Coordinates of N, CA and C in Angstrom, one line a residue:
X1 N 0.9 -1.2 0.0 CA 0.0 0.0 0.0 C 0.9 1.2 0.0
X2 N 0.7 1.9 -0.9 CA 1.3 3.3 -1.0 C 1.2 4.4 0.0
X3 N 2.3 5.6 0.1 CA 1.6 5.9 1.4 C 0.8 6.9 0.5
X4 N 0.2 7.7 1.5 CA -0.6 8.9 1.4 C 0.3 10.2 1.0
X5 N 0.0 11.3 -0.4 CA 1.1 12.2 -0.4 C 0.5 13.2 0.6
X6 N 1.8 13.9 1.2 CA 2.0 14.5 1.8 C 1.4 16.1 1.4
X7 N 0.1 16.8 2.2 CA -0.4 17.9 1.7 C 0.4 19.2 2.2
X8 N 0.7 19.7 0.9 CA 1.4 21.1 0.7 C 1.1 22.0 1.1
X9 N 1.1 23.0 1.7 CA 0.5 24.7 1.5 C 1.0 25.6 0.0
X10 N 0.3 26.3 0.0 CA 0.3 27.0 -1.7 C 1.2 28.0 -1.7
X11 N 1.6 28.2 -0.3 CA 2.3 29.5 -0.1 C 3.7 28.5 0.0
X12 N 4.2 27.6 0.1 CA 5.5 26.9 0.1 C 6.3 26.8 -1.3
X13 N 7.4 26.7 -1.4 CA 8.0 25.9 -2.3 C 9.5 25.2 -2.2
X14 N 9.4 24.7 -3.5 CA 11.0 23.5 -3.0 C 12.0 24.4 -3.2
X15 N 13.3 24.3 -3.3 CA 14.6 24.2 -3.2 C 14.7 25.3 -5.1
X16 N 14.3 24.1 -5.6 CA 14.4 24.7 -7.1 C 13.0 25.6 -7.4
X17 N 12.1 26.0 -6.9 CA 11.1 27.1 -7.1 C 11.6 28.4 -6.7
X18 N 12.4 27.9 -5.2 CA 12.6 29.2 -4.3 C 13.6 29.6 -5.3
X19 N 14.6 28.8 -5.6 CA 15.6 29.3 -6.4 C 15.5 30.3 -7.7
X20 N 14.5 29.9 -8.7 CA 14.2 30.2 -10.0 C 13.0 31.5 -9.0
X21 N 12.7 31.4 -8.7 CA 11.5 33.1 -8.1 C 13.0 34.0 -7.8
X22 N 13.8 33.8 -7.2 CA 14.8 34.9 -6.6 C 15.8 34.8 -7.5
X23 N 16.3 34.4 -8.5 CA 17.3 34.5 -9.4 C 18.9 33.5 -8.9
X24 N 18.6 33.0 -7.6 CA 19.9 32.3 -7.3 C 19.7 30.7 -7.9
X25 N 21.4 30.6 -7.7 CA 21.4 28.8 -7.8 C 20.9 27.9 -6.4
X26 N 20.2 26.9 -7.3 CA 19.9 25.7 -6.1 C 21.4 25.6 -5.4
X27 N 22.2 25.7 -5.6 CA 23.6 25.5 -4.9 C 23.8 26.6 -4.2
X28 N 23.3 28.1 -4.2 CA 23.7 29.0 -3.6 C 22.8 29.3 -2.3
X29 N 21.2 28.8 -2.7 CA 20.4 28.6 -1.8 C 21.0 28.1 -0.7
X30 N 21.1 26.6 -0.7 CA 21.8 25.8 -0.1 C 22.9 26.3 0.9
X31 N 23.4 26.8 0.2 CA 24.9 27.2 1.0 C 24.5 28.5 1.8
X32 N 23.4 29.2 1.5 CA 23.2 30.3 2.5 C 22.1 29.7 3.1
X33 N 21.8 29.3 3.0 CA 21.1 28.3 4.5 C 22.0 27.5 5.4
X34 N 23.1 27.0 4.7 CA 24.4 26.5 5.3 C 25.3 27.4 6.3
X35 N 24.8 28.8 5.8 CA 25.5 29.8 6.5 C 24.6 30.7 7.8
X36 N 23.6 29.9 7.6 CA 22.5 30.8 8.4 C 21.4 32.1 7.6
X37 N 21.7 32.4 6.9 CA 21.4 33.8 6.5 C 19.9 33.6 5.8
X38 N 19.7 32.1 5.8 CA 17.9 31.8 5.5 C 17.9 30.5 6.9
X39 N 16.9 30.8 7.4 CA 16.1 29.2 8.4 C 16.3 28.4 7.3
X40 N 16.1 27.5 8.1 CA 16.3 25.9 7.6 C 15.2 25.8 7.3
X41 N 15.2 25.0 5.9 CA 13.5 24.8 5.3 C 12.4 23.6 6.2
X42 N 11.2 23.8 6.0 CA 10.3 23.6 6.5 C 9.9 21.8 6.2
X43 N 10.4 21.1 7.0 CA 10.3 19.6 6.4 C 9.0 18.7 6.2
X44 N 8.1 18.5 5.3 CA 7.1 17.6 5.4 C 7.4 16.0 4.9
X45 N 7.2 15.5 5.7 CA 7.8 14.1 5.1 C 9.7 14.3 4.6
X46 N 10.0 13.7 3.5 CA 11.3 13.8 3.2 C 11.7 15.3 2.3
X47 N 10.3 15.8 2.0 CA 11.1 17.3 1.0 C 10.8 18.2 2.0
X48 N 12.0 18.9 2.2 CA 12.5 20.4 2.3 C 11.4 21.8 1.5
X49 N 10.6 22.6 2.2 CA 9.8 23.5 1.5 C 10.6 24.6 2.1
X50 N 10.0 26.0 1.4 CA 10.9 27.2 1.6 C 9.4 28.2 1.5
X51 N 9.1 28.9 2.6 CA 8.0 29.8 2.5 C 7.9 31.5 2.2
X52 N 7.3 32.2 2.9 CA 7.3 33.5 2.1 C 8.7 34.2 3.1
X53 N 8.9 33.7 4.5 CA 9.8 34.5 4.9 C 11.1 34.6 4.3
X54 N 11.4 32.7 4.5 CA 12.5 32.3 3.0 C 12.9 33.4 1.5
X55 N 11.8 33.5 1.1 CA 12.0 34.5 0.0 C 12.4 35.5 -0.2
X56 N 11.5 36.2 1.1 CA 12.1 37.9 1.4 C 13.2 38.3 1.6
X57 N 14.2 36.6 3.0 CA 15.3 37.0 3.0 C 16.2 37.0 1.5
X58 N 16.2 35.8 0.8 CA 17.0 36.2 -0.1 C 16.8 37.4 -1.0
X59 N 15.5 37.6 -1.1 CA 15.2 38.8 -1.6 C 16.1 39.9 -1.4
X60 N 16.2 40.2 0.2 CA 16.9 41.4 0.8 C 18.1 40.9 0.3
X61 N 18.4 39.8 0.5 CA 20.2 39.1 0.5 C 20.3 39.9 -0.8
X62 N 19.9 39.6 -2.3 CA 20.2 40.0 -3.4 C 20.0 41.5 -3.5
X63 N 18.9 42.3 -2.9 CA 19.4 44.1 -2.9 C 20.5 44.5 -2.1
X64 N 20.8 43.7 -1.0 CA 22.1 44.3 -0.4 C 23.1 43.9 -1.2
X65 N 23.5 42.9 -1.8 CA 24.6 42.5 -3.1 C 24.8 43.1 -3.9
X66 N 23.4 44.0 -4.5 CA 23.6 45.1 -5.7 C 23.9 46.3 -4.9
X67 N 24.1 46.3 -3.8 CA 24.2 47.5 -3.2 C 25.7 47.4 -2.5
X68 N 26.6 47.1 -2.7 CA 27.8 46.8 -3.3 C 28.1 45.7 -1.2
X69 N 26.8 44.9 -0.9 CA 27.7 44.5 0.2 C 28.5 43.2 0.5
X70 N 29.1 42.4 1.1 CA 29.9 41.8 0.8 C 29.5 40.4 1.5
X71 N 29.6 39.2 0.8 CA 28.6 38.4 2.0 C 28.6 38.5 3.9
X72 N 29.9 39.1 4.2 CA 30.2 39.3 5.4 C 29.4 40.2 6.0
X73 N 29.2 41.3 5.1 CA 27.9 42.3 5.4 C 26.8 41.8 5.5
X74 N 26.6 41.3 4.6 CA 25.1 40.5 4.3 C 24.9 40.0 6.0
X75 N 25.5 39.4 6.4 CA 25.7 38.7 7.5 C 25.1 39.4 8.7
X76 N 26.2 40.9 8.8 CA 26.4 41.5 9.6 C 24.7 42.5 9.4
X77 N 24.2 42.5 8.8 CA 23.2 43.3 8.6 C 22.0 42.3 8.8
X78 N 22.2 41.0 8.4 CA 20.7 40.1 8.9 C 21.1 40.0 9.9
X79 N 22.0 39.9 11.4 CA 22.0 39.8 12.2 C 21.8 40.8 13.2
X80 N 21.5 41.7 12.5 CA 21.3 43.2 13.3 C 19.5 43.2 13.2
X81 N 18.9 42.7 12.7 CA 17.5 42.3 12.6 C 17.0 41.7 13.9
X82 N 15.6 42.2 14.1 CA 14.9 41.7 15.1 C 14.5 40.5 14.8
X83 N 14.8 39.1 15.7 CA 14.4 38.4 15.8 C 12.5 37.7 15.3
X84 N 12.3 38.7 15.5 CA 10.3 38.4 15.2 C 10.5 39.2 13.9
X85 N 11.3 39.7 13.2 CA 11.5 40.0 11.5 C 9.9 39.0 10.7
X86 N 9.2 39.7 10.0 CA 8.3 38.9 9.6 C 8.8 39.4 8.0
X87 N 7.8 38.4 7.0 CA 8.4 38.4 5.5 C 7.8 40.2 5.0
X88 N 6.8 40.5 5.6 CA 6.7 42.0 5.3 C 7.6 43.2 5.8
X89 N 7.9 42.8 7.1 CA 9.3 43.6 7.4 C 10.9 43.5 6.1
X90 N 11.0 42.2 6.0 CA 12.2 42.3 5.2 C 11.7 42.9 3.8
X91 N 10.3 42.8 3.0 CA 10.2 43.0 1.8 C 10.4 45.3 2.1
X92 N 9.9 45.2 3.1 CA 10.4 46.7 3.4 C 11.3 47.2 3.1
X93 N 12.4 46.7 3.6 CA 14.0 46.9 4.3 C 14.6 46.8 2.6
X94 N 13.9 45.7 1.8 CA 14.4 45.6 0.6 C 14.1 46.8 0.0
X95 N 12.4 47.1 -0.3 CA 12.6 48.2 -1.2 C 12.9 49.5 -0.7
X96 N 13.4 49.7 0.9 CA 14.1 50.8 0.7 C 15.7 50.9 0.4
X97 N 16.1 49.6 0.2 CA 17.6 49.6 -0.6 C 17.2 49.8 -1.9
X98 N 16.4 49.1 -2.7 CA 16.9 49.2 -3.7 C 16.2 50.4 -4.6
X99 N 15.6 51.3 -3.6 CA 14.5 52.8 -4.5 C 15.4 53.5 -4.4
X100 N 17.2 53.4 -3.7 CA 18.1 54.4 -3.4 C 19.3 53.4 -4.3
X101 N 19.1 52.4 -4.7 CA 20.7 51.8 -5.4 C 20.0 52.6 -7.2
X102 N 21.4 53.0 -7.4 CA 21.7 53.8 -8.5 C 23.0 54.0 -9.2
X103 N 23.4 54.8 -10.1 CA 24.6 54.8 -10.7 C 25.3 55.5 -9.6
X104 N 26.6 54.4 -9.3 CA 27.5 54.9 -8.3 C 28.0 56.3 -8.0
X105 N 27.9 57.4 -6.7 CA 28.3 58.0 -7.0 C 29.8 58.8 -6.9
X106 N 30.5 57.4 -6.6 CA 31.6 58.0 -7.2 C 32.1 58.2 -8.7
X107 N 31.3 57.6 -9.8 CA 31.3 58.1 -11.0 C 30.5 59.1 -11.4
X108 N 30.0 59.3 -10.4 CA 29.1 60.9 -10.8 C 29.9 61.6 -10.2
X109 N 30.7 61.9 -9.6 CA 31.7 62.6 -8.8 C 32.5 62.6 -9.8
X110 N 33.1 61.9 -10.3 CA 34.4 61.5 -11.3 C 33.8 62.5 -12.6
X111 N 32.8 62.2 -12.9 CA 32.4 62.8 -14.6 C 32.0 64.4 -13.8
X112 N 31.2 64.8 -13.1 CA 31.2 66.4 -12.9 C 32.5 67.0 -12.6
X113 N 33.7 66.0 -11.5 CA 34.7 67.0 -11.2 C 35.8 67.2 -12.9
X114 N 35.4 66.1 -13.9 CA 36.1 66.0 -15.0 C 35.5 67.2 -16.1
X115 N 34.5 67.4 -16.2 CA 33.8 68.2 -16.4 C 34.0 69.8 -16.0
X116 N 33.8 69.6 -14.8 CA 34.6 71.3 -14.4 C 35.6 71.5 -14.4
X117 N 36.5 70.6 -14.2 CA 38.3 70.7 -14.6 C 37.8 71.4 -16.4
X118 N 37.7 70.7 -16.8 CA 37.5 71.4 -18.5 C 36.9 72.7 -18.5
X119 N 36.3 73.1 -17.5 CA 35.9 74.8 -17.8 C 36.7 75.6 -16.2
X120 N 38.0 75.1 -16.3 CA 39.0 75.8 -15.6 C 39.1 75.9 -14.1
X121 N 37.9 74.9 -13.5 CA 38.2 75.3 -11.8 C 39.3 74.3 -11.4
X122 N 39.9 75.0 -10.6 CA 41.3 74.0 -9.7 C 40.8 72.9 -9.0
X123 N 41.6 71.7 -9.0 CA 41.2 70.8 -8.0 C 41.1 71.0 -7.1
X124 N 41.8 71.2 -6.1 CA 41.3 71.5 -4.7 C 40.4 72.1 -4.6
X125 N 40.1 73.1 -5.1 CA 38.1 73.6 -5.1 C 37.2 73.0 -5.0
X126 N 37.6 71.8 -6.3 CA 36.7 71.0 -6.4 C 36.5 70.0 -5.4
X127 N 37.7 69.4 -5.0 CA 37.8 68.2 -3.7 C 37.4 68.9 -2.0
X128 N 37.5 70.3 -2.3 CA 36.9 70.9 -1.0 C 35.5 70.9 -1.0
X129 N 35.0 71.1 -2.5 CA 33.5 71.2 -2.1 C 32.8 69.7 -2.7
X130 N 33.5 68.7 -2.8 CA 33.1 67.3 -2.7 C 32.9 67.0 -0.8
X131 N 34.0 67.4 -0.7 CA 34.0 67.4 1.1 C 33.1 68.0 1.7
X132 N 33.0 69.0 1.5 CA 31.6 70.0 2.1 C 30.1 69.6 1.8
X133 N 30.0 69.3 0.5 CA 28.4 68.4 -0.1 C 28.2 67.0 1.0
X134 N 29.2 66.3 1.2 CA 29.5 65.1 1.4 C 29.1 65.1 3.1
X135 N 29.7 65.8 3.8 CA 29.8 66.1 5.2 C 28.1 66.8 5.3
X136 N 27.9 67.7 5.2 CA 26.5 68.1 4.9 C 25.0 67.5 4.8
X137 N 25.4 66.5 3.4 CA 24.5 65.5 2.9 C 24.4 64.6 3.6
X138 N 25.3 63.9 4.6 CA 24.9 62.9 5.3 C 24.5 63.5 6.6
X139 N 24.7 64.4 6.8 CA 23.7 65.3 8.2 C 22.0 65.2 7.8
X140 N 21.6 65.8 6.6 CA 20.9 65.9 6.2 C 20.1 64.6 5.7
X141 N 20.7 63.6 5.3 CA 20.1 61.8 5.0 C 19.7 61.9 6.2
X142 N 20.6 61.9 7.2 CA 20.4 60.8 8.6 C 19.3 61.6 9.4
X143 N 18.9 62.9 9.1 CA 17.4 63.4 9.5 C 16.4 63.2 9.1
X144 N 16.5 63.1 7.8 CA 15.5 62.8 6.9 C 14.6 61.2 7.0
X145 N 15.6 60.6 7.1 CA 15.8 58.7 7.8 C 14.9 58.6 8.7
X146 N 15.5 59.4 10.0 CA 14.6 59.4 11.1 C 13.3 59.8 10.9
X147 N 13.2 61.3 9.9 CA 11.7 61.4 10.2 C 11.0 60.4 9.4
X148 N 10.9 59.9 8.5 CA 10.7 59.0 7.5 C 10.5 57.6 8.0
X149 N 11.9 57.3 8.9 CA 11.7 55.7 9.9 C 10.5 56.2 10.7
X150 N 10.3 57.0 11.5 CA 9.6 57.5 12.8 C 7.7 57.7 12.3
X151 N 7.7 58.2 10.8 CA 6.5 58.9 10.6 C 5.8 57.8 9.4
X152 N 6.8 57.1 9.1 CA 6.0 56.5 7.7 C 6.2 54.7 8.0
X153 N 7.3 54.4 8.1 CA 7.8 53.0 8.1 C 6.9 52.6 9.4
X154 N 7.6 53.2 10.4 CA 6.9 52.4 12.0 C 5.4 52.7 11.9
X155 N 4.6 53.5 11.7 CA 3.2 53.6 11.5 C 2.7 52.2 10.8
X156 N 3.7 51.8 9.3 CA 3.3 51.3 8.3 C 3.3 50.2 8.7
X157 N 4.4 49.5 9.8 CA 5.3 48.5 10.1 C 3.6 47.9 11.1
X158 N 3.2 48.7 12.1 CA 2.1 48.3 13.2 C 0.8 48.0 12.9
X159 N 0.6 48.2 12.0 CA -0.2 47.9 11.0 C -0.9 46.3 10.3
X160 N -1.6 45.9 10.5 CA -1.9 44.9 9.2 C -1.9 45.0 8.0
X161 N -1.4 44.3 7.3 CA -1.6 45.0 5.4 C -1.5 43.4 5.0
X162 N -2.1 43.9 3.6 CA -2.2 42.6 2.9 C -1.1 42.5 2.0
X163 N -0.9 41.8 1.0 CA 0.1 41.0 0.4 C 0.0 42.8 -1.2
X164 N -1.2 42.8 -1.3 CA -1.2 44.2 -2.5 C -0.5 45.0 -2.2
X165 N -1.2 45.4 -0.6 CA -0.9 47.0 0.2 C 0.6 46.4 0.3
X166 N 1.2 46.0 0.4 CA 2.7 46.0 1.0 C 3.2 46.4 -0.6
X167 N 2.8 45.4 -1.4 CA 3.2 45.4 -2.5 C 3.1 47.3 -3.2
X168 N 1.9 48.0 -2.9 CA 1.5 48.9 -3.7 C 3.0 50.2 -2.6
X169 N 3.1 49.7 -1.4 CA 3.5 50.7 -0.5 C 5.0 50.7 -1.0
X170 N 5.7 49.4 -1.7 CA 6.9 49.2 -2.2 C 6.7 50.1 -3.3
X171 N 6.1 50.0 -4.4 CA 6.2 51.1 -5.9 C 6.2 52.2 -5.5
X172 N 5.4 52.5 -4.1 CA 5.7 54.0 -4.2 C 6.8 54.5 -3.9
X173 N 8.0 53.9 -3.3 CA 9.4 54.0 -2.8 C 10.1 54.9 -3.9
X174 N 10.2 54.4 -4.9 CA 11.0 55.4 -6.0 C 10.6 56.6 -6.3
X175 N 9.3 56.6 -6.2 CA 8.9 57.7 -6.6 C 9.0 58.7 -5.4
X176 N 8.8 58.6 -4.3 CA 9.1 59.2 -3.2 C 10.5 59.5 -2.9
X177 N 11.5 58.8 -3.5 CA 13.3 59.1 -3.9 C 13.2 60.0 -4.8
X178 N 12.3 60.3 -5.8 CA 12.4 61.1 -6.9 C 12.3 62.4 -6.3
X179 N 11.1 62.3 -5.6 CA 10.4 63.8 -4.8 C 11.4 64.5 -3.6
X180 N 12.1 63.5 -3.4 CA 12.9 63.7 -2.3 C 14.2 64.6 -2.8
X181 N 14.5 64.2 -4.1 CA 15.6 65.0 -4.5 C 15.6 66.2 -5.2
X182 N 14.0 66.4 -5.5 CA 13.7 67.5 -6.2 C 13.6 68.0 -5.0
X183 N 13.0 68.0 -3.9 CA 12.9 68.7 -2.7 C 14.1 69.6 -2.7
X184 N 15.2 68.7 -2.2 CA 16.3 69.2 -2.0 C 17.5 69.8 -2.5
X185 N 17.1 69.6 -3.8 CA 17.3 70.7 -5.1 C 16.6 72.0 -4.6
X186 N 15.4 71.6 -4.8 CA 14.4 72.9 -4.7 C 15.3 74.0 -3.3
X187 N 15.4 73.3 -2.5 CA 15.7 74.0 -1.3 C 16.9 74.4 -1.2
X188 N 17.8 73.8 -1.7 CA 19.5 74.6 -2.5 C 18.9 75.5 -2.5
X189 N 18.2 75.5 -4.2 CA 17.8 76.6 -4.9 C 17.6 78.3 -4.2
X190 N 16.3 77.5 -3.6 CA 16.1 78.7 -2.7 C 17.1 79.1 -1.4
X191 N 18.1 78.6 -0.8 CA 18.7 79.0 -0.1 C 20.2 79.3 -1.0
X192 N 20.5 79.5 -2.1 CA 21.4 80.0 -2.9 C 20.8 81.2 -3.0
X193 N 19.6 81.3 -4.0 CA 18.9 82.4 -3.7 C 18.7 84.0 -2.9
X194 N 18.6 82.9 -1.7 CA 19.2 84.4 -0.4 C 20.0 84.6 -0.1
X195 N 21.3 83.7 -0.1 CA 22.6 84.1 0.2 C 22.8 85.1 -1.0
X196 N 22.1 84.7 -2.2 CA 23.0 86.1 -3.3 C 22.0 87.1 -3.0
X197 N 21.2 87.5 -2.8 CA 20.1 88.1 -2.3 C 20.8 89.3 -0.9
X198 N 21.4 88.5 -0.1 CA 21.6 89.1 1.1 C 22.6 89.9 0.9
X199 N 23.9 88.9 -0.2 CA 25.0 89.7 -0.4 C 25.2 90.9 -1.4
X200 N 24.1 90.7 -2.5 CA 23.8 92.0 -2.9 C 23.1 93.1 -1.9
X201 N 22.8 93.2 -1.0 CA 21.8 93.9 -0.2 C 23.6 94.6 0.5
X202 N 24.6 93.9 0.9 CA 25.5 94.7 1.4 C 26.5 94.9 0.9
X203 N 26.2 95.1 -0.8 CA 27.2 95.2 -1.8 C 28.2 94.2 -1.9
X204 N 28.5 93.0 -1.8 CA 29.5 92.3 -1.9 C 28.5 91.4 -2.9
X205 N 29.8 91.1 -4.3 CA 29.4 90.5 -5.5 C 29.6 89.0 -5.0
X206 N 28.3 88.3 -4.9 CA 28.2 86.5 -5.0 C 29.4 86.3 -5.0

């Protein structure tokens, strides 16, 4: 007598499903489960299943990779995770890596300071005010972060949402990177503005 097959959930898959949905090898799966960085799959009878938490981590695992981190990082950053991490938490954490991974910008650095070299400003001008944008801009991320972790994510995070809403709250990530940079263009703008504003007011030329 044969046995009885063993009943699935819809939301599971094997080894080579989870693989082919996230773009890794059945060999690489394997071996980051080997390493810890996914739970150990879910055993029914003799096959190994992989569920939706499974996915999200590698999910994240693959935006932190394009986001230049190193499997050591990888490591060091799932381990800094809350333990009760659910698969909606990590699909988060993902798309706010990857609505900010872009063309590196130390080649955008490279091509504008190559660029202004060609219309005559000295380097050190330029490497001083790489240093000044640089020092500045990260004052200005790591506020921005906070109000954004504090006002949008943790509200979003306490929440119940469904499998869409998580989904629809991801698309809108890019586009809220987009807004974010025009903002802060905009706000240069206007505070260039009054500095030449103020300095014509006591005769000293911009």
């Amino acid at each position: 007598m044969s046995a009885e097959p063993v009943e699935r959930d819809v939301s599971l898959q094997t080894v080579d499903e989870l693989a082919a949905a996230t773009g890794f090898t059945v060999r690489t799966t394997r071996y980051y489960a080997s390493l810890g960085l996914i739970p150990p799959p879910i055993r029914k009878g003799r096959v190994g299943y992989y569920g939706p938490d499974h996915r999200a981590r590698l999910e994240l695992i693959r935006a932190l990779q394009d986001h230049g981190f190193t499997l050591q990082g990888v490591e060091r950053f799932l381990d800094g995770l809350p333990k009760d991490v659910t698969a909606e938490d990590l699909a988060i954490q993902r798309a706010l890596i990857t609505s900010w991974t872009s063309d590196s910008a130390d080649e955008i650095f490279v091509r504008i300071a190559r660029e202004l070299r060609r219309m005559g400003l000295p380097k050190d001008a330029l490497a001083q005010a790489q240093e000044i944008s640089t020092r500045y801009m990260e004052g200005l991320v790591h506020e921005l972060s906070r109000v954004f972790r504090d006002q949008v994510i943790e509200p979003f995070r306490q929440t119940h949402h469904s499998a869409a809403e998580v989904e629809r709250f991801e698309q809108t990530l890019p586009r809220l990177r987009d807004l974010t940079v025009e903002a802060i263009v905009a706000a240069f703008q206007e505070a260039a503005n009054r500095t030449i504003s103020r300095s014509l007011e006591i005769g000293i030329k911009p």
